Structure formats: structure tokens, C-alpha cells
XYZ file of C-alpha atoms in Angstrom:
582
model
C 40.534 -42.827 192.126
C 40.663 -39.482 190.384
C 37.656 -39.457 188.062
C 38.302 -35.950 186.761
C 41.453 -36.648 184.792
C 41.813 -34.849 181.495
C 42.004 -36.860 178.242
C 45.514 -37.717 177.171
C 46.886 -35.020 174.814
C 47.452 -36.291 171.279
C 51.211 -35.957 171.496
C 51.276 -38.278 174.526
C 49.668 -41.225 172.755
C 52.082 -44.097 172.327
C 53.138 -44.452 168.670
C 52.934 -47.957 167.258
C 56.412 -49.484 167.239
C 56.771 -52.743 165.372
C 59.901 -53.523 167.427
C 58.283 -53.029 170.832
C 55.459 -55.057 172.347
C 54.773 -53.622 175.805
C 51.559 -55.093 177.348
C 51.129 -51.844 179.284
C 50.562 -49.934 176.025
C 46.898 -50.777 175.524
C 46.274 -47.865 173.120
C 48.717 -47.100 170.319
C 48.457 -44.849 167.265
C 49.646 -44.887 163.667
C 49.956 -41.664 161.680
C 49.174 -38.088 162.672
C 46.063 -35.937 162.926
C 43.027 -36.724 165.082
C 41.913 -40.021 166.611
C 38.160 -39.392 166.385
C 35.333 -39.285 168.904
C 34.984 -42.997 169.595
C 38.707 -43.401 170.264
C 38.654 -40.410 172.618
C 35.843 -42.090 174.558
C 37.908 -45.252 174.881
C 40.924 -43.237 176.029
C 38.720 -41.719 178.731
C 37.536 -45.175 179.794
C 41.083 -46.490 179.886
C 42.187 -43.612 182.119
C 39.240 -44.074 184.464
C 40.179 -47.725 184.847
C 43.850 -46.985 185.396
C 43.205 -46.407 189.089
C 42.792 -49.323 191.459
C 39.382 -48.674 193.056
C 37.190 -50.710 190.705
C 39.841 -53.339 190.153
C 40.355 -53.731 193.893
C 36.639 -53.954 194.670
C 36.033 -56.451 191.857
C 39.360 -58.232 191.925
C 37.858 -61.500 190.686
C 36.839 -59.882 187.384
C 39.351 -58.565 184.879
C 38.178 -55.086 183.773
C 39.631 -53.039 180.952
C 39.489 -51.569 177.460
C 40.581 -54.183 174.882
C 43.987 -53.507 173.320
C 43.666 -51.269 170.282
C 45.627 -49.418 167.611
C 44.207 -46.247 166.057
C 44.856 -45.086 162.497
C 44.684 -41.310 162.782
C 42.717 -39.176 160.351
C 45.728 -38.280 158.180
C 45.726 -41.866 156.882
C 42.157 -41.405 155.625
C 42.908 -38.008 154.110
C 46.010 -39.272 152.314
C 44.176 -42.351 151.067
C 41.291 -40.274 149.658
C 43.651 -37.755 148.047
C 46.082 -40.249 146.513
C 43.290 -42.345 144.999
C 41.106 -39.431 143.829
C 38.162 -40.589 145.946
C 36.827 -37.205 147.066
C 34.367 -37.219 144.165
C 32.397 -39.905 146.038
C 31.809 -37.501 148.910
C 29.288 -35.331 147.066
C 28.405 -37.301 143.921
C 25.395 -39.520 143.296
C 26.840 -42.997 143.768
C 25.441 -46.150 145.326
C 27.051 -47.562 148.452
C 28.287 -50.543 146.432
C 29.957 -48.277 143.867
C 31.662 -46.329 146.649
C 32.793 -49.495 148.450
C 34.241 -51.019 145.275
C 36.095 -47.796 144.452
C 37.648 -47.688 147.922
C 38.661 -51.355 147.722
C 40.521 -50.571 144.482
C 42.531 -47.807 146.179
C 45.986 -48.190 147.717
C 46.631 -47.329 151.363
C 49.553 -44.962 152.065
C 52.777 -46.921 151.675
C 54.331 -45.625 154.899
C 51.754 -47.365 157.151
C 51.777 -50.785 155.453
C 54.793 -52.035 157.394
C 53.151 -51.191 160.711
C 49.912 -52.941 159.722
C 51.847 -55.983 158.543
C 53.709 -56.104 161.852
C 50.469 -55.701 163.793
C 48.771 -58.771 162.300
C 51.965 -60.820 162.499
C 51.803 -60.414 166.288
C 48.079 -61.213 166.666
C 46.240 -64.420 165.750
C 42.850 -63.685 167.340
C 39.801 -61.851 165.897
C 39.905 -58.103 165.394
C 37.151 -55.496 165.304
C 37.818 -52.762 162.737
C 35.748 -49.819 163.984
C 34.997 -46.300 162.823
C 36.114 -43.302 164.879
C 35.162 -40.213 162.922
C 35.667 -36.638 164.081
C 31.923 -36.277 164.622
C 31.270 -39.720 166.064
C 30.525 -39.924 169.785
C 31.710 -36.364 170.387
C 29.755 -34.709 173.183
C 26.112 -34.443 172.080
C 27.015 -35.313 168.485
C 24.915 -38.464 167.963
C 26.660 -40.480 165.247
C 26.329 -43.880 166.910
C 26.035 -46.710 164.417
C 26.089 -44.463 161.349
C 29.443 -45.747 160.133
C 30.573 -49.341 159.694
C 32.259 -51.880 161.949
C 33.778 -55.015 160.481
C 34.881 -58.112 162.379
C 37.635 -60.277 160.892
C 38.734 -63.707 162.198
C 42.469 -62.963 161.750
C 43.260 -66.640 162.283
C 44.767 -67.702 158.966
C 48.176 -69.389 159.122
C 49.571 -67.145 156.373
C 50.242 -63.645 157.779
C 49.948 -62.276 154.239
C 46.287 -63.343 154.136
C 45.636 -61.817 157.569
C 47.252 -58.591 156.360
C 45.079 -58.514 153.219
C 41.862 -59.030 155.217
C 42.841 -56.196 157.571
C 43.474 -53.881 154.609
C 40.078 -54.741 153.086
C 38.313 -54.027 156.387
C 40.041 -50.655 156.826
C 39.049 -49.611 153.308
C 35.463 -50.634 154.010
C 35.343 -48.432 157.117
C 36.805 -45.552 155.112
C 34.154 -46.080 152.406
C 31.312 -45.937 154.932
C 32.176 -42.262 155.497
C 30.583 -41.536 152.117
C 27.698 -44.025 152.206
C 24.276 -42.511 151.586
C 22.956 -43.019 155.118
C 25.977 -41.163 156.514
C 25.477 -38.299 154.066
C 21.785 -38.046 154.940
C 22.595 -38.120 158.620
C 25.146 -35.329 158.355
C 22.588 -33.238 156.464
C 19.991 -33.851 159.175
C 22.437 -32.782 161.898
C 23.597 -29.673 160.038
C 27.123 -30.838 159.200
C 28.949 -30.237 155.951
C 30.351 -33.378 154.334
C 33.768 -31.752 154.162
C 33.887 -31.514 157.968
C 34.063 -35.270 158.385
C 37.273 -37.269 158.492
C 37.677 -40.856 159.570
C 40.048 -42.477 162.023
C 39.943 -46.268 162.390
C 40.228 -48.405 165.524
C 41.798 -51.870 165.230
C 40.804 -53.636 168.420
C 40.942 -57.093 169.970
C 37.514 -58.734 170.077
C 36.305 -59.795 173.524
C 35.373 -63.458 173.436
C 36.464 -67.078 173.259
C 36.677 -69.656 170.508
C 34.160 -72.506 170.523
C 34.635 -74.860 167.582
C 34.292 -72.564 164.525
C 32.658 -69.759 166.520
C 34.288 -66.871 168.394
C 32.069 -64.698 170.586
C 31.602 -63.224 174.053
C 29.198 -65.025 176.339
C 27.597 -61.693 177.193
C 27.240 -58.339 175.443
C 25.505 -55.341 176.910
C 24.483 -51.718 176.649
C 23.920 -49.857 179.928
C 22.414 -46.404 180.369
C 22.453 -44.369 183.557
C 19.108 -42.795 182.584
C 16.029 -44.758 181.533
C 13.377 -43.123 179.374
C 10.919 -45.970 180.029
C 11.039 -46.918 183.709
C 8.742 -49.798 184.591
C 6.933 -50.388 187.873
C 8.730 -48.755 190.811
C 11.878 -47.979 188.823
C 12.865 -44.352 188.346
C 14.434 -42.783 185.238
C 17.680 -42.148 187.117
C 17.912 -45.861 188.015
C 19.065 -46.532 184.457
C 18.545 -49.546 182.208
C 20.710 -52.431 180.969
C 20.130 -54.534 177.844
C 21.876 -57.920 177.602
C 22.401 -60.499 174.869
C 24.355 -63.655 174.215
C 27.115 -63.311 171.614
C 28.349 -60.265 169.773
C 26.680 -56.937 170.573
C 25.241 -56.718 167.059
C 22.036 -58.249 168.453
C 21.601 -55.232 170.738
C 22.685 -52.398 168.474
C 20.552 -53.766 165.632
C 17.434 -53.744 167.792
C 17.088 -57.528 168.148
C 15.577 -59.534 170.998
C 17.389 -58.663 174.242
C 16.830 -58.862 177.997
C 16.360 -55.435 179.585
C 16.221 -54.657 183.299
C 16.753 -51.853 185.800
C 20.076 -52.027 187.686
C 18.151 -50.959 190.789
C 15.954 -54.088 190.491
C 17.949 -56.720 188.631
C 15.620 -59.564 189.616
C 12.728 -57.983 187.677
C 12.881 -58.640 183.935
C 10.895 -57.320 180.971
C 7.119 -57.122 181.505
C 6.097 -60.309 179.690
C 2.474 -61.255 180.260
C 3.161 -64.981 180.533
C 5.888 -67.600 180.365
C 4.701 -68.478 176.861
C 5.191 -64.861 175.814
C 8.648 -64.814 177.409
C 9.682 -67.983 175.590
C 8.419 -66.564 172.325
C 10.050 -63.149 172.646
C 13.392 -63.849 174.328
C 16.635 -64.175 172.354
C 16.780 -67.264 170.124
C 19.853 -66.591 167.965
C 23.238 -64.992 168.511
C 26.021 -63.524 166.368
C 29.542 -64.943 166.268
C 32.675 -64.580 164.163
C 33.129 -67.454 161.738
C 36.501 -69.096 162.396
C 35.844 -71.853 159.872
C 35.636 -71.837 156.099
C 34.454 -68.430 154.832
C 30.896 -68.550 153.574
C 31.602 -66.190 150.675
C 34.266 -63.695 149.682
C 32.673 -60.263 149.868
C 34.950 -57.465 151.126
C 32.179 -54.851 150.812
C 29.794 -56.724 153.126
C 29.870 -55.748 156.799
C 28.856 -59.227 157.965
C 31.267 -61.103 155.667
C 32.801 -63.069 158.546
C 29.779 -63.216 160.860
C 27.402 -66.129 161.386
C 24.162 -66.547 163.322
C 23.594 -69.612 165.463
C 20.800 -70.857 167.733
C 20.769 -71.620 171.453
C 21.473 -75.287 170.824
C 24.872 -74.303 169.413
C 25.600 -72.157 172.476
C 24.570 -75.011 174.793
C 26.926 -77.293 172.880
C 29.657 -74.665 173.387
C 28.960 -74.564 177.143
C 28.325 -70.806 177.178
C 24.852 -70.651 178.768
C 25.634 -71.448 182.410
C 25.383 -67.822 183.591
C 22.547 -66.856 181.254
C 19.939 -69.558 180.979
C 16.703 -70.696 182.588
C 14.744 -73.825 181.692
C 11.009 -74.208 181.263
C 9.484 -76.992 183.366
C 6.158 -77.959 181.723
C 4.991 -79.978 184.761
C 5.103 -76.981 187.090
C 4.599 -74.447 184.257
C 7.446 -72.295 185.492
C 10.997 -71.312 184.678
C 13.795 -72.895 186.679
C 17.112 -71.074 186.906
C 19.976 -72.877 185.256
C 20.206 -75.910 182.997
C 19.973 -78.854 185.377
C 16.596 -79.878 183.929
C 15.729 -80.719 180.357
C 13.287 -78.519 178.514
C 13.085 -75.342 176.418
C 15.850 -72.881 177.251
C 15.229 -69.165 177.785
C 17.848 -66.449 178.099
C 16.723 -64.681 181.271
C 20.268 -64.116 182.616
C 18.871 -65.322 185.929
C 22.005 -67.118 187.210
C 23.893 -63.856 186.772
C 21.234 -61.422 188.039
C 19.307 -63.479 190.599
C 21.743 -66.102 191.861
C 24.551 -63.522 191.606
C 27.142 -66.052 190.490
C 29.264 -62.948 189.855
C 28.831 -59.355 191.189
C 27.986 -58.322 187.633
C 25.172 -55.856 188.289
C 27.078 -54.060 191.052
C 30.043 -53.708 188.702
C 27.901 -52.232 185.920
C 26.383 -49.716 188.338
C 29.842 -48.749 189.575
C 31.157 -48.207 186.032
C 28.123 -46.117 185.099
C 28.606 -43.964 188.208
C 32.302 -43.384 187.472
C 31.625 -42.463 183.830
C 28.677 -40.253 184.721
C 30.814 -38.321 187.192
C 33.659 -37.964 184.706
C 31.415 -36.652 181.893
C 29.127 -34.752 184.285
C 26.189 -36.131 182.325
C 24.081 -39.286 182.043
C 26.000 -41.837 179.982
C 25.664 -44.944 177.853
C 28.323 -47.663 177.840
C 28.840 -50.763 175.723
C 30.632 -53.836 177.031
C 31.305 -57.518 176.390
C 32.142 -60.290 178.843
C 33.487 -63.802 179.122
C 33.212 -65.972 182.229
C 36.108 -68.440 182.109
C 37.891 -66.611 183.622
C 35.591 -63.618 184.299
C 36.632 -60.679 182.134
C 34.694 -57.544 181.160
C 35.823 -55.415 178.230
C 34.517 -51.856 177.885
C 33.916 -50.939 174.260
C 32.412 -47.461 174.321
C 31.149 -44.576 176.430
C 29.065 -41.680 175.196
C 26.935 -38.971 176.827
C 23.148 -39.043 176.719
C 20.850 -36.092 176.201
C 18.236 -35.704 178.928
C 15.474 -33.148 178.515
C 15.511 -30.110 180.793
C 12.686 -27.790 179.551
C 9.656 -27.905 181.843
C 6.531 -29.253 180.103
C 3.743 -30.559 182.304
C 1.120 -33.014 181.086
C -1.420 -34.647 183.395
C -3.479 -37.786 182.898
C -6.433 -35.551 182.012
C -4.443 -34.052 179.139
C -4.147 -37.519 177.589
C -7.920 -37.991 177.217
C -8.862 -34.807 175.371
C -11.305 -35.206 172.495
C -9.119 -33.512 169.866
C -6.111 -35.835 170.055
C -4.597 -37.794 167.190
C -2.509 -39.762 169.695
C -1.514 -39.865 173.355
C 1.079 -41.950 175.152
C 2.374 -42.674 178.637
C 5.588 -43.955 177.054
C 6.924 -40.849 175.336
C 10.485 -39.773 174.747
C 11.682 -36.221 174.274
C 10.649 -32.907 175.740
C 9.152 -29.707 174.434
C 6.537 -28.251 172.095
C 6.373 -28.541 168.303
C 3.908 -26.514 166.300
C 5.351 -26.556 162.775
C 4.507 -30.056 161.521
C 1.848 -30.476 158.850
C 3.190 -33.571 157.080
C 2.428 -37.074 158.302
C 3.982 -40.202 156.790
C 2.479 -43.483 157.923
C 2.420 -47.161 157.092
C -1.119 -48.015 156.001
C -2.501 -50.580 158.478
C -4.451 -52.530 155.869
C -1.378 -52.882 153.661
C 1.249 -53.641 156.300
C 2.979 -56.969 155.719
C 5.993 -58.283 157.604
C 7.270 -59.845 154.392
C 7.394 -56.360 152.874
C 9.258 -54.459 155.591
C 12.417 -54.022 153.479
C 10.332 -52.496 150.704
C 8.606 -50.275 153.272
C 12.045 -49.033 154.354
C 12.884 -48.128 150.746
C 9.558 -46.315 150.304
C 10.091 -44.347 153.521
C 13.577 -43.377 152.317
C 12.169 -42.015 149.034
C 9.505 -39.901 150.763
C 12.024 -38.745 153.369
C 14.430 -37.523 150.675
C 11.652 -35.460 149.106
C 10.593 -33.869 152.400
C 14.192 -33.177 153.462
C 14.750 -31.453 150.129
C 11.699 -29.253 150.774
C 12.789 -28.637 154.395
C 9.494 -30.017 155.719
C 9.736 -31.868 159.068
C 7.208 -34.646 159.504
C 5.506 -37.100 161.849
C 6.255 -40.767 161.112
C 3.941 -43.617 162.186
C 5.113 -47.242 161.945
C 4.505 -50.724 163.320
C 6.993 -52.648 165.441
C 10.610 -51.725 166.165
C 11.774 -49.035 163.811
C 15.412 -49.558 162.876
C 15.538 -53.247 163.788
C 17.816 -55.254 161.509
C 15.338 -58.130 161.836
C 12.539 -57.450 159.311
C 10.223 -59.691 161.315
C 10.407 -57.335 164.319
C 9.840 -54.072 162.467
C 10.993 -51.901 159.596
C 14.778 -52.182 159.024
C 15.530 -48.543 158.210
C 18.752 -46.764 159.053
C 18.649 -43.250 160.374
C 19.566 -41.666 157.051
C 16.362 -43.072 155.524
C 14.125 -41.146 157.944
C 16.418 -38.238 158.794
C 13.744 -35.558 158.322
C 11.316 -36.863 160.907
C 10.831 -34.875 164.112
C 8.276 -37.141 165.780
C 7.912 -40.939 165.615
C 5.032 -43.120 166.758
C 5.645 -46.854 167.113
C 2.451 -48.870 167.433
C 1.126 -52.379 166.857
C -1.378 -54.517 164.998
C -3.439 -57.258 166.611
C -1.413 -59.956 164.875
C 1.900 -58.116 165.239
C 2.815 -56.956 168.716
C 6.480 -56.741 169.746
C 8.103 -55.193 172.794
C 9.383 -51.650 172.160
C 13.166 -51.461 172.382
C 15.635 -48.792 173.415
C 18.887 -50.727 173.265
C 20.082 -49.817 169.801
C 22.381 -47.297 168.159
C 19.310 -46.179 166.242
C 17.565 -45.309 169.484
C 20.587 -43.454 170.852
C 20.693 -41.236 167.786
C 16.980 -40.549 168.057
C 17.275 -39.422 171.672
C 20.418 -37.372 171.110
C 18.939 -35.515 168.136
C 15.919 -34.498 170.173
C 13.463 -36.396 167.972
C 10.250 -36.955 169.912
C 8.938 -40.482 170.228
C 5.639 -41.987 171.347
C 5.137 -45.699 171.979
C 1.607 -47.046 171.618
C 1.897 -50.740 172.532
C -1.068 -53.058 172.635
C -1.274 -52.663 176.402
C -1.797 -48.896 176.128
C -5.214 -47.493 176.965
C -4.657 -44.743 174.401
C -5.263 -45.372 170.698
C -4.377 -43.714 167.422
C -7.155 -42.042 165.393
C -6.666 -43.864 162.099
C -9.998 -42.631 160.713
C -8.876 -39.004 161.020
C -5.644 -39.789 159.177
C -7.580 -41.407 156.329
C -9.650 -38.240 155.902
C -6.659 -35.915 155.405
C -5.373 -34.608 152.081
C -3.123 -37.153 150.396
C 0.140 -35.923 148.887
C 1.565 -39.292 147.889
C 1.040 -42.982 148.368
C 3.140 -46.053 147.601
C 2.457 -49.764 147.993
C 2.691 -49.587 151.792
C 3.045 -45.927 152.814
C 0.813 -42.851 152.697
C 1.941 -39.211 152.943
C -0.675 -36.657 154.000
C -0.615 -32.932 154.749
C -2.881 -31.146 157.224
C -4.394 -27.720 156.562
C -2.823 -26.348 159.754
C 0.075 -27.598 161.917
C -0.337 -30.271 164.540
C 0.272 -29.330 168.177
C 2.735 -31.721 169.771
C 3.713 -31.648 173.435
C 6.081 -34.045 175.186
C 6.638 -34.053 178.962
C 10.027 -35.714 179.390
C 9.711 -35.929 183.188
C 6.450 -37.858 183.234
C 7.028 -39.614 179.878
C 3.653 -38.356 178.667
C 3.048 -37.069 175.173
C 0.114 -35.823 173.104
C -0.476 -34.889 169.473
C -3.425 -32.576 168.981
C -5.286 -32.306 165.693
C -5.346 -28.847 164.101
C -8.332 -26.660 164.770
C -10.817 -26.714 161.916
């Protein structure tokens, strides 16, 4: 297979034709202009899979990019112009005000017939996805900044299906001007006027089970792993898996992570009890039943969360599940026994009921060669029959500057923090501001308020052009407020270094499977993990003694007399933060 093919020129994309339905045309376009970064990545994937090498080797698994139609950027530009919406690009409006204004607008008349024809020919769920000019372009980390909306598209009346599609498209358009997107563009040095939005309308990978539609498996795979465990090497990569829609992974929820080089070795849980407590308990699905509420400006309008009992009732756990046997105090692969279920993906990774891991490694290798760079891919899979849909590919940024830190460097007396689980590479000597969650005030019930307080302090520091060190508990950016602080990147866009740590009564596994984490790595933000198992601790007493600039209910902002000295060795994953000299 030729893995060095050039992306298809724009003029060669197949225009959507309401009178032609050729199954070979997996990617079609409506309008003119650009198709955006995410769509270009999918075009690349589709071309890589057009050869027969992978499909011949793994002939028992259907492999491909789900069928999609792309609204080019001229549709967005015409929509914004005709409805006088450009004022929302720079003005001070809430996300809800922007979303409502976009819902009130009218899409260009000339595309409505094509959209009507599209939904008339499809009666299965659709993913309406952003594909901006900046999104997923090489080393332009915009993953997860804009919206994705899933719609069931199952109503008998095609007019209703058409209306729901229109609402979803407008919502994606509106997310271009949401505050988090604006903050993110500012942090990455982009002018708001640079950005234009294309939209992908794509079949959802999955199957219907009662009122639920979802894939049995979703995953994110990286060809480079910033946190190799045991004998694994960074270049071995890492895969994160979840039951149901990939929202669990990209939102930083509970997932199963492993090295493709050692698929039988799972996350480093200290005991079976810890594994049962910290493995995935709920999954996301598209609601194919009665809508819970009409809310066109809510991203999760048609999504529902269910527990493992629902999935077992659906018969979707056969490849994913292990069962706890209390008599032997061990996990047994499969579901033959009764007992608590745990998503260890053992039947897939250990019993090798399908050559899944080999396939993932092969796809990563092909994409890495094509992009000449470590890559991240997203995928979803069903098992009856086996079918794997590739949803995204993007390059990763891997540090190249040589910084060397030894174990002795991590035990110096003048350190604020040290870590053997650091991400990034280089030296920073211009940070005097530290923003941290006060340990004595931290409360899981208040994590949403903590996110709002961090956003307020961040806006002030960004306005003053003052980079800062951020210290938090749990998984930063998790959508689950019981796992960490549910910020989006725009709310902490001015930070240059992040420390994630723990409290004795709150200790969760650090995660790197989210869009949030991809953006952090691509932007070159340095990161230090200080889990409970680390021998290195944070000097909280020193932080308390520093000059306070501001405090809120949960957060304190301090400023040091001189800059901190921060060094990150990306090759050894070691990092240190030295206190300023007195």
C-alpha cells in the first residue's frame, strides 16, 4: 500500500448529489471553500485505507471511515453574514446568548434541499462534528474546543429529522464563538477573524439496543506514551478504551489504558478492590426513545448515561468484561460466573477473541509513516459483525530539546515539587505567579465552582500577560466533577505549568486519554503528576508563606519575589520546580 499519497485536492472531492447514492462515495461535500482540519484528517485516513493491505490482513474485520458529508466553510460564512452574527465573534456575550442567536438564524437557502435529501436517505444516528480551519491542522491543537452533537435521526417524519439536523449544524456554528474557543485562540496566538467553520455530518458507529444506540467499544490510541509503566517504552504507545460513545474518553472519565506492546498488562491498580472501584461503571449512548427535554443549545440533548447492568441486558459486554469471584478473590475473564462485573477488556486483549490489538498497532504505524510524526487516532467498534470505524487522526508533539535530569536532581533541598511523571520538555524561568486550590478548602462538591474561580483568575492573568503555575487535585478537565475539576482549556489558557496531585481521601488515577490532555501536550504546557504513590511531595508550607495577590472560596493566587526555575526532561519524564533564591 502506498502510504505517502497526497491529500485529495479540494476540486476532486465528490459533490453531494441528491439524485445519486453511490456507496463508493464515502466522503461528499456541500458548498465551496475549505473543509477544515478534522475533515482533512479523515480524508487522509480514508485514502490510507483505500489500499488492500490492512483489509487483506484483517479480512474478518470491516475497517473504514464512516460515511460523511462535509459542509464547506462558505456555508458558515454566508450564514454569519446573512444573519448579522459577526458581532458575536468579538462582543461580550454568554455562550447561551450566542447559541440562541445562531438558532434564530436561517441557513443559506441553496443548501437546504441537499440537507433535506440527505436525511431522507438516512434513518440512523448522525454525529454533527466541527471541522474548523485551525482544528487538527498539523501542530495546531484545537481538539475538543468546538462542539460535537449526536442526533438520533430516527423519527418517522423526515421533516422532523431535517429540523434536528439544522439545529445541530447551527449549534456547531455557534461554538466557534463560545468563550472557551475565544480564550483558546487567544492563548494560541490566533486572531478570531482567522477562524471559519466547516461541519461534518457523519454516520455514528454503533448498534441499536432497545432505546440505546452506541458502539460496544470506543478508543483513543497514541503511538507515543508520555507515561510508560513498567517495562514499556514511550515509543510503545498507549491505548485507552471504554464501553459506549467516546465521550467517556475525551471527557477524562474512567477508562482502561494499556500499552499495545503489552496488552495483557492493565492499569497499575493496587488491588482488585481498587480496580472494581475505579474501572468504568457508566457509558454514554444516543437516546432513541422519547426525548428527555427539548434543548437545541445543549450538546448532550440526545445523550443518556446508563450503567453496566443495562449493557449486560443489551448483550454488549462479551468482549469487554471480567467477573469478580469472591470465593477465590480474583477476576475471571468473561461472564460465565455471577458476580460484580469489571470492564477489563480481557476477552479482547488476553483471550484475543479478535486480533484487535494487532490491528490498532498496524493502523498507528501506517498513520505515523504517512504523517512522519507520532500520531493519535480515535476509533469506535462493534462486534456483531466486527467493524472498526476510524474517526480522527492528528499529529502529536514530542519534545526534542535535550534536558537531562537525574534522580539526584529530584531530591534537592530547594524544590517546590519534583516528579517522575512529568510531561513536556525544556526550561522556564519567567513564572512568578502560582494559582492553587487550597488543600484545606478543597471539596469535591465544589469542583464546578472551583472551575469558575480558576477561569476568573485566568482571565485576569491572561490580560496582564503573566504566565502561571497551576496546582490542582484530581483529573483536571474531567467532565465528571467527582474525578477532578471540570474546566475546559479556555478557563486555564494562561497556564504554562500544571501540577496534578492528590489528597488522602481523594486519590484518582491520572489520565491522558482526553482532548484536554492532547491540547496540553500540543501547546507545550509542562505537566507534573504527583500521585499518592510518588515519593516526592509538594511543599505546601512554602506556598502558604508567599505573598497573596488574591483568594476566593477555594483558590489562592500568590506571586513570588523572583521567578521559579522549572526544568522538564521529556526523555526521562522527570521534572523539577525550584524555589527562587532568597
